[in-house]
Short mmCIF file of C-alpha atoms in Angstrom, two decimals:
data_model
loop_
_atom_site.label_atom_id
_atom_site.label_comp_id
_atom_site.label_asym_id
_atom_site.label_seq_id
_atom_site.Cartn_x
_atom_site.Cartn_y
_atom_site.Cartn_z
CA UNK A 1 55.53 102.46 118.79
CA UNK A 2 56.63 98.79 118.17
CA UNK A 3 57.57 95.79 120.06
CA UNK A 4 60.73 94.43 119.64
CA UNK A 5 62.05 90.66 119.84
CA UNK A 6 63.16 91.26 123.04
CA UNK A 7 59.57 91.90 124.41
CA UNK A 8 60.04 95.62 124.86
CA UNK A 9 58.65 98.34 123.44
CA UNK A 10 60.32 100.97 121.14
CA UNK A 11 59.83 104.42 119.96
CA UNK A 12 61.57 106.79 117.54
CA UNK A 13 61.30 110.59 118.36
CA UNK A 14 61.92 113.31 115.78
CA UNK A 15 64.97 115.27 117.03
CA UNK A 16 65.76 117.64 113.98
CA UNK A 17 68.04 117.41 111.16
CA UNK A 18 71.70 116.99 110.89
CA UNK A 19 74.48 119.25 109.10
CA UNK A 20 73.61 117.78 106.01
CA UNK A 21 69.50 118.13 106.11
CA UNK A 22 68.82 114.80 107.05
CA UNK A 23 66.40 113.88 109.92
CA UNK A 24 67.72 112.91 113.03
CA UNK A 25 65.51 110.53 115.66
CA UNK A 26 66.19 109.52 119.03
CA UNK A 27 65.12 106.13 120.35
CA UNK A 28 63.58 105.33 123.92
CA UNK A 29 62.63 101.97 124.93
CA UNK A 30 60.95 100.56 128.09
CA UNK A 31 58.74 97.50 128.92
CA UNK A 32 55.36 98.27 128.56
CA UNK A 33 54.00 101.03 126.56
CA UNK A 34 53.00 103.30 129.40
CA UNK A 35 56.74 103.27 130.80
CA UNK A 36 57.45 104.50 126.89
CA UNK A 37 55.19 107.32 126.58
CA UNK A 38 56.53 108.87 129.86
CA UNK A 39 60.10 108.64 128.19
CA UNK A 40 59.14 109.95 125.20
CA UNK A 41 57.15 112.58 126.84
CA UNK A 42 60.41 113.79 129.00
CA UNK A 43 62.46 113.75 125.84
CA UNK A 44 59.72 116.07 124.18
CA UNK A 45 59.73 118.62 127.02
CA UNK A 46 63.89 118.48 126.68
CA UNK A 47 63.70 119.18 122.88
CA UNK A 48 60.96 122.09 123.88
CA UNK A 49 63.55 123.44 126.26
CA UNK A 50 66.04 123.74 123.90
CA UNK A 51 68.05 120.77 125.32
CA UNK A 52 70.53 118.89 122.87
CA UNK A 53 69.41 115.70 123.82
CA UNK A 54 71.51 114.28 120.55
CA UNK A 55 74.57 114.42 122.44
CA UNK A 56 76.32 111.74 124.52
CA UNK A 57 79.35 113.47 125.80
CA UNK A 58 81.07 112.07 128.82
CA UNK A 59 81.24 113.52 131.88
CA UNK A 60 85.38 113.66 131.29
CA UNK A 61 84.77 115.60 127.81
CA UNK A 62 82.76 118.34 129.80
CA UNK A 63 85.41 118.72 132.14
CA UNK A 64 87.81 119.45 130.07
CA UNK A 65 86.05 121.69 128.19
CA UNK A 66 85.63 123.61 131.06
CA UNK A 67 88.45 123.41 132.32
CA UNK A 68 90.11 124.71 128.98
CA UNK A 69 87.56 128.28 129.86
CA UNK A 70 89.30 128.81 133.40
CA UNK A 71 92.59 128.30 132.21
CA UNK A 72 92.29 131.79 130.50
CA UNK A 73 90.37 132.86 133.54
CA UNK A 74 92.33 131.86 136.67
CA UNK A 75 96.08 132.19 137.91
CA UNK A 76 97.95 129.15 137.37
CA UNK A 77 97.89 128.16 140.95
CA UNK A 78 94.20 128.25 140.94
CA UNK A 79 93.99 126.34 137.84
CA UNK A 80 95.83 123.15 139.40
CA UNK A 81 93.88 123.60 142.63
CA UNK A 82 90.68 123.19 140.78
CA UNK A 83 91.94 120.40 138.57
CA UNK A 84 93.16 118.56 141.79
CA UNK A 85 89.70 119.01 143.54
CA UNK A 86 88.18 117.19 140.20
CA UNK A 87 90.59 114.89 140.45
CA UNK A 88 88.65 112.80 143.37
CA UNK A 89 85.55 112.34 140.76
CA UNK A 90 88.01 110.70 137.63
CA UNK A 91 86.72 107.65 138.11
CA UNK A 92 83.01 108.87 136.86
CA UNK A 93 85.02 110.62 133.39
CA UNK A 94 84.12 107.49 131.24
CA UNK A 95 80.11 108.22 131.70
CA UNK A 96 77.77 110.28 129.89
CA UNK A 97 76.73 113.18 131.70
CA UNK A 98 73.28 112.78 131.39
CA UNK A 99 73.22 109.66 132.89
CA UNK A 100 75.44 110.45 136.24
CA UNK A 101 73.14 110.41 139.00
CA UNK A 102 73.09 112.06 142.80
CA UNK A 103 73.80 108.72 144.07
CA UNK A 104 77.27 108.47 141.93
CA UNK A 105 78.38 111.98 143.71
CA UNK A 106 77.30 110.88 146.82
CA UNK A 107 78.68 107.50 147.30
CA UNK A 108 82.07 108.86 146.04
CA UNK A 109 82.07 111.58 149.13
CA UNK A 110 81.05 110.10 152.10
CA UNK A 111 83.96 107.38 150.92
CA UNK A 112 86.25 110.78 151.32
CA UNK A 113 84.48 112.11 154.04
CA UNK A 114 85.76 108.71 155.79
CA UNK A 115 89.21 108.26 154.37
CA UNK A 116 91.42 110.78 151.88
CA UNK A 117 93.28 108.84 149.27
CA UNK A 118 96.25 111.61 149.65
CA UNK A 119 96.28 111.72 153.24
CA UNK A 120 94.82 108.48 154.53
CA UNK A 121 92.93 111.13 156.57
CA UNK A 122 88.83 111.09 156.91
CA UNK A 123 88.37 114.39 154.20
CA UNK A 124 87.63 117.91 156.10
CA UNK A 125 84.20 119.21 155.68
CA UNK A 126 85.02 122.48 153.83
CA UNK A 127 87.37 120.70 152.07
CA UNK A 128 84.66 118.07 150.83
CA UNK A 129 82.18 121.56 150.08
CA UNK A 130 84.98 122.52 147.43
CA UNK A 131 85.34 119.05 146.04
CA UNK A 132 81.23 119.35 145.07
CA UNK A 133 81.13 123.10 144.17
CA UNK A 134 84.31 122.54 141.77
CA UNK A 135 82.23 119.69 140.23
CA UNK A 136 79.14 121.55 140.12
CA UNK A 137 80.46 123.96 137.86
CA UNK A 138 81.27 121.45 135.34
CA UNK A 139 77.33 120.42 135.08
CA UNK A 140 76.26 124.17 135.14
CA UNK A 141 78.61 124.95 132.07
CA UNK A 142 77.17 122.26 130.36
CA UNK A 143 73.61 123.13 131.54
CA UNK A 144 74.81 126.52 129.68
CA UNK A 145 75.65 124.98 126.72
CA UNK A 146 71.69 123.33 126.55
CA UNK A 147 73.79 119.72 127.02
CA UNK A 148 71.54 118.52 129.69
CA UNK A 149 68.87 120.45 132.44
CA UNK A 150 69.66 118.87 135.83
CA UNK A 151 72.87 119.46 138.41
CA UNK A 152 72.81 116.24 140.94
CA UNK A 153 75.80 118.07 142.78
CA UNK A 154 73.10 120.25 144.17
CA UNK A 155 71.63 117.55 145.85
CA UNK A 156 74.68 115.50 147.49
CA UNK A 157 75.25 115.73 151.06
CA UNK A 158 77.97 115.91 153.48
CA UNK A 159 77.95 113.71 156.65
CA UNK A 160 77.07 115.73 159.88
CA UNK A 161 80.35 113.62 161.10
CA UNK A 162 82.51 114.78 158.65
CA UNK A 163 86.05 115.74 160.19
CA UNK A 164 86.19 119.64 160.62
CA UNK A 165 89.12 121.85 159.32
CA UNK A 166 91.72 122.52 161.57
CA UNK A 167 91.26 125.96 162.36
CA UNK A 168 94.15 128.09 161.18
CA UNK A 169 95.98 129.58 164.15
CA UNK A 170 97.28 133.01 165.40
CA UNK A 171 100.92 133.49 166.47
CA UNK A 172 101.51 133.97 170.24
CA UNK A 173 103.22 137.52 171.57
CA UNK A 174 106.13 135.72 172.47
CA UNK A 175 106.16 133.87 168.63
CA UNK A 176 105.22 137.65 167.20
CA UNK A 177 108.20 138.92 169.45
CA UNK A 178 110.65 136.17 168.01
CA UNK A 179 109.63 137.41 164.62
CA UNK A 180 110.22 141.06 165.14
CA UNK A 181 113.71 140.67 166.95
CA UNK A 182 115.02 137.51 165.09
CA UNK A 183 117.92 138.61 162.23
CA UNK A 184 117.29 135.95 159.03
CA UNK A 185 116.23 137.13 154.99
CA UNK A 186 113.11 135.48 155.77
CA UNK A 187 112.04 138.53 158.43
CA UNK A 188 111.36 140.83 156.00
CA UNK A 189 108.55 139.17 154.39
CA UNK A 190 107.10 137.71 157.44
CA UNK A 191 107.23 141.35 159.16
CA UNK A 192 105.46 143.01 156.34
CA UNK A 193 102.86 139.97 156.20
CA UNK A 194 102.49 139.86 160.24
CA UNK A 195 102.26 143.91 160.42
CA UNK A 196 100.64 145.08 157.15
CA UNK A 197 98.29 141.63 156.65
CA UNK A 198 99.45 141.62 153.45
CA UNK A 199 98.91 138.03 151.18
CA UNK A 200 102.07 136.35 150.40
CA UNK A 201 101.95 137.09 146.36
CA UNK A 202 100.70 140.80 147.24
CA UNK A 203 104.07 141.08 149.96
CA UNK A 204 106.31 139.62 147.11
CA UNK A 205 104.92 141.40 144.52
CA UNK A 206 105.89 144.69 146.67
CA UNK A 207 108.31 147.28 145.12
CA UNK A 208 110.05 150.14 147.29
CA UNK A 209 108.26 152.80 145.74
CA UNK A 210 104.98 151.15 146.53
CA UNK A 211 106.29 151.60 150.09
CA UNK A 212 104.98 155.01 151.56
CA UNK A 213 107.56 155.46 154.61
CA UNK A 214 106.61 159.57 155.51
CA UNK A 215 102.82 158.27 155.70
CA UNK A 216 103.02 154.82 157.00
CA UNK A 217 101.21 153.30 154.25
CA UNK A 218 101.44 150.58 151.09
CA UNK A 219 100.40 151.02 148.39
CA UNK A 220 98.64 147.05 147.02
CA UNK A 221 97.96 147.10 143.66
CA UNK A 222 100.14 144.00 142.01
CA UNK A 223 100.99 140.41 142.98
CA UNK A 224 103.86 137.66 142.39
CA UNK A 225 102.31 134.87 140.42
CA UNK A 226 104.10 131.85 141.54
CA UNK A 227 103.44 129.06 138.29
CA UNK A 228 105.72 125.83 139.53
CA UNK A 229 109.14 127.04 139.53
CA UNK A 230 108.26 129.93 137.16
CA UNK A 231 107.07 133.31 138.67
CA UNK A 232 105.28 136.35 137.17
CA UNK A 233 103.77 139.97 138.30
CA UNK A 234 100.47 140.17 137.93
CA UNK A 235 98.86 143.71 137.66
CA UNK A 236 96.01 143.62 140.73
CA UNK A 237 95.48 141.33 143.82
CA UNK A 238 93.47 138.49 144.61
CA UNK A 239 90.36 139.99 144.46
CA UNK A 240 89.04 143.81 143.09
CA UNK A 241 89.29 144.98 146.85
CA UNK A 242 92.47 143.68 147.44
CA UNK A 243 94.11 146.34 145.44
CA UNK A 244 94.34 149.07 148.41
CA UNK A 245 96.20 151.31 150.38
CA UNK A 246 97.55 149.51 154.02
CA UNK A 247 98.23 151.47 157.39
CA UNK A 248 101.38 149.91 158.75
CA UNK A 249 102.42 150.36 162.27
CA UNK A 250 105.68 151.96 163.31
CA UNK A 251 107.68 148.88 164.45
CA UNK A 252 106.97 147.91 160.40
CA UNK A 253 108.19 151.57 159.19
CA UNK A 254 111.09 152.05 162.13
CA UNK A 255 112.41 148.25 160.58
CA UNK A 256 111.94 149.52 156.56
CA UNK A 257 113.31 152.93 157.19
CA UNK A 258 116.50 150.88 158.77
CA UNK A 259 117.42 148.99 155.83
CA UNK A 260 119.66 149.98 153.07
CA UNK A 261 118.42 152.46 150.04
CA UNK A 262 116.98 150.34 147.05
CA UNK A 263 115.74 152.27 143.80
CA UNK A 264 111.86 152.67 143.69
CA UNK A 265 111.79 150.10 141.01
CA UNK A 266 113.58 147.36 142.98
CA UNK A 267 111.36 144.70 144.44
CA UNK A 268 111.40 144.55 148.06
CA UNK A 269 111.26 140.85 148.78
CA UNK A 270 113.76 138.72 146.28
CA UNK A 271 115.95 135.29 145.84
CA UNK A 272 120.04 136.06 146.85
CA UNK A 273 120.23 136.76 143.70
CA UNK A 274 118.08 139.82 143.83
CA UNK A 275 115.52 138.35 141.20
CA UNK A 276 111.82 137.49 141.73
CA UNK A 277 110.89 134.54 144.48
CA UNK A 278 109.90 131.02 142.46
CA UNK A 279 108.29 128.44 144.34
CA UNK A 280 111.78 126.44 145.19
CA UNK A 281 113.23 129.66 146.42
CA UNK A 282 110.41 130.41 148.63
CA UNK A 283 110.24 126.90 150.01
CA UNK A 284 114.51 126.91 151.02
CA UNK A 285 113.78 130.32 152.24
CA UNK A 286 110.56 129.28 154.80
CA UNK A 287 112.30 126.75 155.86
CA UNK A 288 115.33 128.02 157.32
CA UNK A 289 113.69 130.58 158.28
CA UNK A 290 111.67 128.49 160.83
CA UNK A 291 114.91 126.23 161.69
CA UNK A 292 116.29 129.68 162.71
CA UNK A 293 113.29 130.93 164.83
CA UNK A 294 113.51 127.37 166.61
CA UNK A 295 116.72 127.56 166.99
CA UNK A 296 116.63 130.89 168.51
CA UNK A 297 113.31 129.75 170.87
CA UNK A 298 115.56 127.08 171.50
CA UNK A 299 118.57 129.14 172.84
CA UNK A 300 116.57 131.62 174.92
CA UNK A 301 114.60 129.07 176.58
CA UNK A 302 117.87 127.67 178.38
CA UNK A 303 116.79 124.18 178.28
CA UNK A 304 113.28 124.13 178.98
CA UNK A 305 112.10 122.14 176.20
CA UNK A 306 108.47 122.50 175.62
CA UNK A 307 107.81 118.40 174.12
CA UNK A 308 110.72 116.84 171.94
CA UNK A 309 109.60 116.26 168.55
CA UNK A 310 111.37 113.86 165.81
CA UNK A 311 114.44 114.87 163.57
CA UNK A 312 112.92 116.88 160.53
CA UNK A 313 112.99 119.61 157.61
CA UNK A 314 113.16 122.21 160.73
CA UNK A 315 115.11 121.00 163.29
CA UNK A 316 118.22 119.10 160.70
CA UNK A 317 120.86 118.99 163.61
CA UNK A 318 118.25 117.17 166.19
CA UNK A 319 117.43 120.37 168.22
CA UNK A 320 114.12 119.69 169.82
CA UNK A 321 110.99 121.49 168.22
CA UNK A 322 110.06 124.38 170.62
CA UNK A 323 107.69 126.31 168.54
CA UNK A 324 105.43 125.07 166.19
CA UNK A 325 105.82 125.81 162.43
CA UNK A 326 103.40 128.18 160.88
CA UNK A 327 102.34 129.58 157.68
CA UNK A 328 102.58 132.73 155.60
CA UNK A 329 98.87 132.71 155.82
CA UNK A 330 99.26 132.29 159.51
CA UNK A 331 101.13 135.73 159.60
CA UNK A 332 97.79 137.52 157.91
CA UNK A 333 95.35 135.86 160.19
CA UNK A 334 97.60 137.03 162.86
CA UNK A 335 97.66 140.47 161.90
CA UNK A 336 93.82 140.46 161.66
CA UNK A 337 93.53 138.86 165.07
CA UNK A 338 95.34 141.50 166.69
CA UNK A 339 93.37 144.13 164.07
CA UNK A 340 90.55 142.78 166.61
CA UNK A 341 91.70 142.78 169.93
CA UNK A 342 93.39 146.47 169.35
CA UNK A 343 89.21 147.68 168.93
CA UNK A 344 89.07 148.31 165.03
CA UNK A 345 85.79 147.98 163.79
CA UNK A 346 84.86 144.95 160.56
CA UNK A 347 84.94 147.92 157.71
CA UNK A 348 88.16 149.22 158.23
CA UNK A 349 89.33 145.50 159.04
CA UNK A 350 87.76 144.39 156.03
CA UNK A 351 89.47 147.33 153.83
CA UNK A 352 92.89 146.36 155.84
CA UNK A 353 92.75 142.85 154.44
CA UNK A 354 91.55 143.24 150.93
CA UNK A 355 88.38 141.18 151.63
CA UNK A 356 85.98 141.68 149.19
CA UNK A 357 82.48 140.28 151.50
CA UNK A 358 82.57 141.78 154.97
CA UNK A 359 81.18 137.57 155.58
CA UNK A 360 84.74 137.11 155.23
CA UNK A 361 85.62 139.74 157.60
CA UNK A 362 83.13 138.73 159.91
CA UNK A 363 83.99 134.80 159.95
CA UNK A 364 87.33 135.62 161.94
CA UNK A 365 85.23 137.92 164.32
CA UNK A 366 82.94 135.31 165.13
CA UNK A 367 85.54 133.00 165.85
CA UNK A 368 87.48 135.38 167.52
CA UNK A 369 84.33 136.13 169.59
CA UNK A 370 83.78 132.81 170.77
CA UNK A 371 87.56 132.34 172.13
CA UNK A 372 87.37 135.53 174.16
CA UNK A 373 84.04 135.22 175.76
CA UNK A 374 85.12 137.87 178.65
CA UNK A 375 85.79 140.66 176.85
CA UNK A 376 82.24 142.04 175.25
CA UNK A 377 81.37 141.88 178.59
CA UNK A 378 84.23 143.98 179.84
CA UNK A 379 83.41 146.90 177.07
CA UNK A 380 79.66 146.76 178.55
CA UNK A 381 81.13 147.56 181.93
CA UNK A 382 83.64 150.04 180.94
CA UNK A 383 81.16 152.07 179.30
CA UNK A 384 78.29 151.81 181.47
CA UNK A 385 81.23 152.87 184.71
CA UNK A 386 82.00 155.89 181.89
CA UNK A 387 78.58 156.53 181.33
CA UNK A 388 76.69 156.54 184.49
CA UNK A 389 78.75 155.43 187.57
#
């Protein structure tokens, strides 16, 4: 140990040797000698844990380095989501990775917790719990790699006031009705995915012979990759359980069975053009589609207008918004809503949706549970009048 110039104290630690034999040190400085030992000591029970405490990459190098692994690993629409939930930390790329601290993480999401940069919008909870796990990952891969021993994701925390996520909703009877009995190229697709719970890439990934009309079932096993305005099958679903066998109901088959013959090979949901959906084509097609279900709300309600909203993307012509515009996703939580109320139990739910955790499964029961706080009570009483009245 020596003391510099600058009053502090300096000492060289034996790292190894370099590509070309020579010896490599490492230099830790503090100001007094007891604040140096402790250094050094830490640095000598990194080198004993097999810790490459030579290098000084940046966090922004270790992200792309991982990010380069899950390219190969995840569907292109999964790759931009991740690099747009890293997206919120760029501003900590230029620093070593070693050096980032909890307090860096933190200070970055409780400003997101109380306004979004996108939306202007104080950040949803579960949307701020991606944000850190996504980021996470980056330190564990380089934990992996023996480029540092210590995640401070694990230890940032999310604001008990953080906004919650709007809870996706389930489509009335009388929306479910307008679906079923409303003629537009966008009912097929939002029949199967109401009625068979399908995913959106799983329904438009469908073929005719995957389509079992004599037994009521289909047959889940591939899925439309939508990559910008480029689209792909991919062999499989979302998830291993997600390739699986569906009941469908006979409103689903009765409406199949009535449309013209296609050859086995033909896919069942397609552009005008008869080829496979892209992103644009989807988009033009969801969106007339719900101009023409509001449209048709409109009409039947006979001018009782339930709240007049702005001109927009779907109501072009000024017609007053009478039912408001839902998802593809909204169609599946739908289906497993009324999977619910109809009695099923969570396994064959669970196998109906393709969930792979039965927590999954369970999370819509739960919530389903607390909206219809009548009804266990109901099933006590109808058994016990079965049972022993």
């Amino acid at each position: 140990m020596k003391k510099r110039k600058d009053g502090r104290y300096q000492k060289n630690i034996y790292i190894g040797r370099d590509e070309n034999g020579k010896r490599k040190y490492k230099s830790v400085c503090g100001t007094s000698r007891k604040e140096v030992e402790t250094l050094a000591a830490e640095l000598k029970q990194k080198l004993g844990k097999g810790i490459d405490i030579s290098s000084d990459d940046t966090y922004g190098c270790w992200k792309k380095r991982w990010l380069t692994v899950q390219r190969s690993l995840q569907t292109p629409q999964q790759y931009k989501t991740l690099e747009r939930y890293l997206k919120h930390f760029t501003e900590l790329e230029p620093y070593k990775i070693n050096k980032l601290t909890i307090a860096d993480f933190q200070e970055i999401v409780f400003d997101l917790a109380a306004k979004n940069p996108t939306t202007g919008k104080p950040t949803a909870k579960k949307s701020l719990k991606e944000f850190i796990a996504t980021a996470s990952r980056v330190f564990e891969y380089a934990i992996e790699n023996r480029a540092i021993d210590f995640n401070p994701l694990k230890y940032v925390k999310i604001s008990k006031n953080a906004a919650k996520k709007k809870e996706r909703r389930a489509l009335s009877p009388e929306e479910q009705k307008l679906i079923i009995n409303t003629p537009h190229r966008g009912r097929l697709p939002a029949m199967i995915m109401l009625l068979a719970g399908l995913r959106r890439g799983e329904c438009l990934g469908l073929q005719w012979a995957d389509i079992d009309l004599k037994r009521n079932k289909i047959n889940v096993h591939q899925t439309l990759v939508l990559d910008g305005n480029n689209s792909y099958i991919k062999a499989g679903a979302k998830t291993e359980a997600g390739v699986r066998k569906v009941d469908i109901p006979t409103v689903l088959s009765d409406y199949l069975k009535s449309l013209a013959p296609h050859s086995p090979f033909d896919y069942v949901v397609t552009t005008t053009k008869g080829k496979l959906m892209t992103n644009s084509a989807w988009r033009r097609l969801w969106e007339s589609y719900i101009n023409c279900l509001n449209l048709e709300a409109f009409n039947s309600q006979q001018g009782k207008i339930v709240g007049i909203a702005p001109r927009s993307k779907y109501c072009p012509d000024g017609i007053p918004q009478v039912i408001e515009p839902f998802t593809a996703h909204c169609l599946r939580h739908t289906h497993a809503t009324n999977l619910f109320y109809s009695g099923y139990d969570i396994l064959y739910i669970q196998h109906q949706l393709g969930h792979t955790k039965p927590e999954t499964t369970l999370n819509i029961y739960t919530h389903l549970m607390q909206d219809d706080t009548e009804a266990p009570a109901k099933k006590l009483d109808d058994f016990l009048n079965r049972k022993i009245s």
